[in-house]
């Protein structure tokens, strides 16, 4: 049973999803309670009723309206904009469903295929550095709070491979500088540092 933000209930067109995530959690609780109410044996039971309940809820009806929105932009910006405009009128009743043929990670290319991008220095008036914006978000964690971000056992080497092969995209896609590769000035070795206290729980 996957519920909440982990299930990916984001409406990309409206950039909203918290209400979907909360509703899925409510449906999950109702499904679990219904099993207790029937006094059934729980060991090894698969709650297939949950998926059907989500499908029958307003959550899926809302998401179905905009199921094609994001994939329209894979062709081009202008195609995505025009396609998104059309979806305002079809409201999910269009006779097509766009599908992707590749997994997300397969779109990641090696660093040799790109040129480093230079960003202008933040002026502190109109543009601000990442950590200043993070402070304004009100994010707060206890200094001794255990990290919820961990590298799986046996996957430690991929932290350095990500830097060597892909120039560490996690250093840039995280909006709070949670993932940071630090280079040892003496040895030249690069290590991944996880700043879990910065996390804004965006589910990136």
Short mmCIF file of N, CA and C in Angstrom, two decimals, residues 1-4 7 9 17-36 47-63:
data_model
loop_
_atom_site.label_atom_id
_atom_site.label_comp_id
_atom_site.label_asym_id
_atom_site.label_seq_id
_atom_site.Cartn_x
_atom_site.Cartn_y
_atom_site.Cartn_z
N UNK A 1 0.85 -1.19 0.00
CA UNK A 1 0.00 0.00 0.00
C UNK A 1 0.89 1.24 0.00
N UNK A 2 0.79 2.03 -1.06
CA UNK A 2 1.56 3.27 -1.15
C UNK A 2 0.58 4.43 -1.14
N UNK A 3 0.75 5.32 -0.19
CA UNK A 3 -0.15 6.46 -0.06
C UNK A 3 0.65 7.74 0.15
N UNK A 4 -0.04 8.87 0.05
CA UNK A 4 0.62 10.15 0.31
C UNK A 4 1.49 10.59 -0.85
N UNK A 7 3.30 8.23 -3.45
CA UNK A 7 2.56 7.61 -4.55
C UNK A 7 2.50 8.50 -5.78
N UNK A 9 0.91 11.77 -6.35
CA UNK A 9 -0.42 12.29 -6.65
C UNK A 9 -0.40 13.76 -7.07
N UNK A 17 -0.88 18.99 -4.99
CA UNK A 17 -0.96 17.56 -4.76
C UNK A 17 -1.14 17.18 -3.31
N UNK A 18 -1.00 18.16 -2.42
CA UNK A 18 -1.10 17.87 -0.99
C UNK A 18 -2.48 17.32 -0.65
N UNK A 19 -3.54 17.90 -1.23
CA UNK A 19 -4.90 17.44 -0.94
C UNK A 19 -5.12 16.02 -1.47
N UNK A 20 -4.47 15.70 -2.60
CA UNK A 20 -4.57 14.33 -3.11
C UNK A 20 -3.87 13.35 -2.17
N UNK A 21 -2.69 13.75 -1.72
CA UNK A 21 -1.91 12.89 -0.82
C UNK A 21 -2.67 12.64 0.48
N UNK A 22 -3.28 13.69 1.02
CA UNK A 22 -4.04 13.55 2.27
C UNK A 22 -5.25 12.64 2.07
N UNK A 23 -5.93 12.82 0.96
CA UNK A 23 -7.12 11.99 0.69
C UNK A 23 -6.72 10.53 0.53
N UNK A 24 -5.60 10.27 -0.14
CA UNK A 24 -5.17 8.88 -0.31
C UNK A 24 -4.85 8.25 1.05
N UNK A 25 -4.30 9.06 1.96
CA UNK A 25 -4.03 8.56 3.31
C UNK A 25 -5.31 8.24 4.05
N UNK A 26 -6.32 9.08 3.85
CA UNK A 26 -7.62 8.84 4.48
C UNK A 26 -8.25 7.56 3.95
N UNK A 27 -8.13 7.37 2.62
CA UNK A 27 -8.68 6.16 2.01
C UNK A 27 -7.93 4.92 2.52
N UNK A 28 -6.61 5.06 2.67
CA UNK A 28 -5.80 3.94 3.20
C UNK A 28 -6.25 3.57 4.61
N UNK A 29 -6.48 4.59 5.44
CA UNK A 29 -6.92 4.33 6.82
C UNK A 29 -8.30 3.67 6.84
N UNK A 30 -9.19 4.14 5.97
CA UNK A 30 -10.54 3.56 5.90
C UNK A 30 -10.48 2.10 5.45
N UNK A 31 -9.59 1.82 4.50
CA UNK A 31 -9.44 0.45 3.99
C UNK A 31 -8.93 -0.48 5.08
N UNK A 32 -7.91 -0.02 5.81
CA UNK A 32 -7.35 -0.83 6.91
C UNK A 32 -8.39 -1.06 7.99
N UNK A 33 -9.14 0.01 8.32
CA UNK A 33 -10.16 -0.10 9.38
C UNK A 33 -11.26 -1.08 8.98
N UNK A 34 -11.59 -1.08 7.67
CA UNK A 34 -12.66 -1.98 7.21
C UNK A 34 -12.27 -3.44 7.40
N UNK A 35 -10.97 -3.73 7.28
CA UNK A 35 -10.50 -5.10 7.49
C UNK A 35 -10.59 -5.47 8.96
N UNK A 36 -10.22 -4.53 9.83
CA UNK A 36 -10.35 -4.76 11.27
C UNK A 36 -11.82 -4.97 11.64
N UNK A 47 -4.30 -5.67 0.59
CA UNK A 47 -5.48 -4.81 0.61
C UNK A 47 -5.76 -4.24 -0.79
N UNK A 48 -6.25 -5.10 -1.67
CA UNK A 48 -6.54 -4.68 -3.05
C UNK A 48 -7.68 -3.67 -3.10
N UNK A 49 -8.49 -3.65 -2.05
CA UNK A 49 -9.62 -2.70 -2.01
C UNK A 49 -9.13 -1.26 -2.02
N UNK A 50 -7.92 -1.04 -1.52
CA UNK A 50 -7.38 0.33 -1.46
C UNK A 50 -7.22 0.92 -2.85
N UNK A 51 -6.62 0.16 -3.77
CA UNK A 51 -6.40 0.67 -5.12
C UNK A 51 -7.72 1.01 -5.80
N UNK A 52 -8.71 0.14 -5.63
CA UNK A 52 -10.00 0.39 -6.26
C UNK A 52 -10.69 1.61 -5.65
N UNK A 53 -10.52 1.77 -4.33
CA UNK A 53 -11.13 2.92 -3.65
C UNK A 53 -10.51 4.23 -4.13
N UNK A 54 -9.19 4.22 -4.38
CA UNK A 54 -8.52 5.41 -4.90
C UNK A 54 -9.00 5.69 -6.32
N UNK A 55 -9.12 4.64 -7.13
CA UNK A 55 -9.59 4.80 -8.51
C UNK A 55 -11.00 5.38 -8.57
N UNK A 56 -11.82 5.04 -7.58
CA UNK A 56 -13.21 5.50 -7.56
C UNK A 56 -13.37 6.87 -6.91
N UNK A 57 -12.29 7.41 -6.34
CA UNK A 57 -12.39 8.68 -5.61
C UNK A 57 -12.21 9.87 -6.55
N UNK A 58 -12.47 11.06 -6.02
CA UNK A 58 -12.29 12.29 -6.80
C UNK A 58 -10.83 12.56 -7.11
N UNK A 59 -9.92 11.90 -6.39
CA UNK A 59 -8.48 12.09 -6.62
C UNK A 59 -8.12 11.68 -8.06
N UNK A 60 -8.52 10.47 -8.44
CA UNK A 60 -8.18 9.99 -9.77
C UNK A 60 -8.96 10.72 -10.86
N UNK A 61 -10.17 11.14 -10.55
CA UNK A 61 -10.96 11.90 -11.52
C UNK A 61 -10.25 13.22 -11.83
N UNK A 62 -9.68 13.83 -10.79
CA UNK A 62 -8.97 15.09 -10.96
C UNK A 62 -7.68 14.88 -11.75
N UNK A 63 -6.93 13.83 -11.41
CA UNK A 63 -5.66 13.56 -12.08
C UNK A 63 -5.86 13.13 -13.53
#
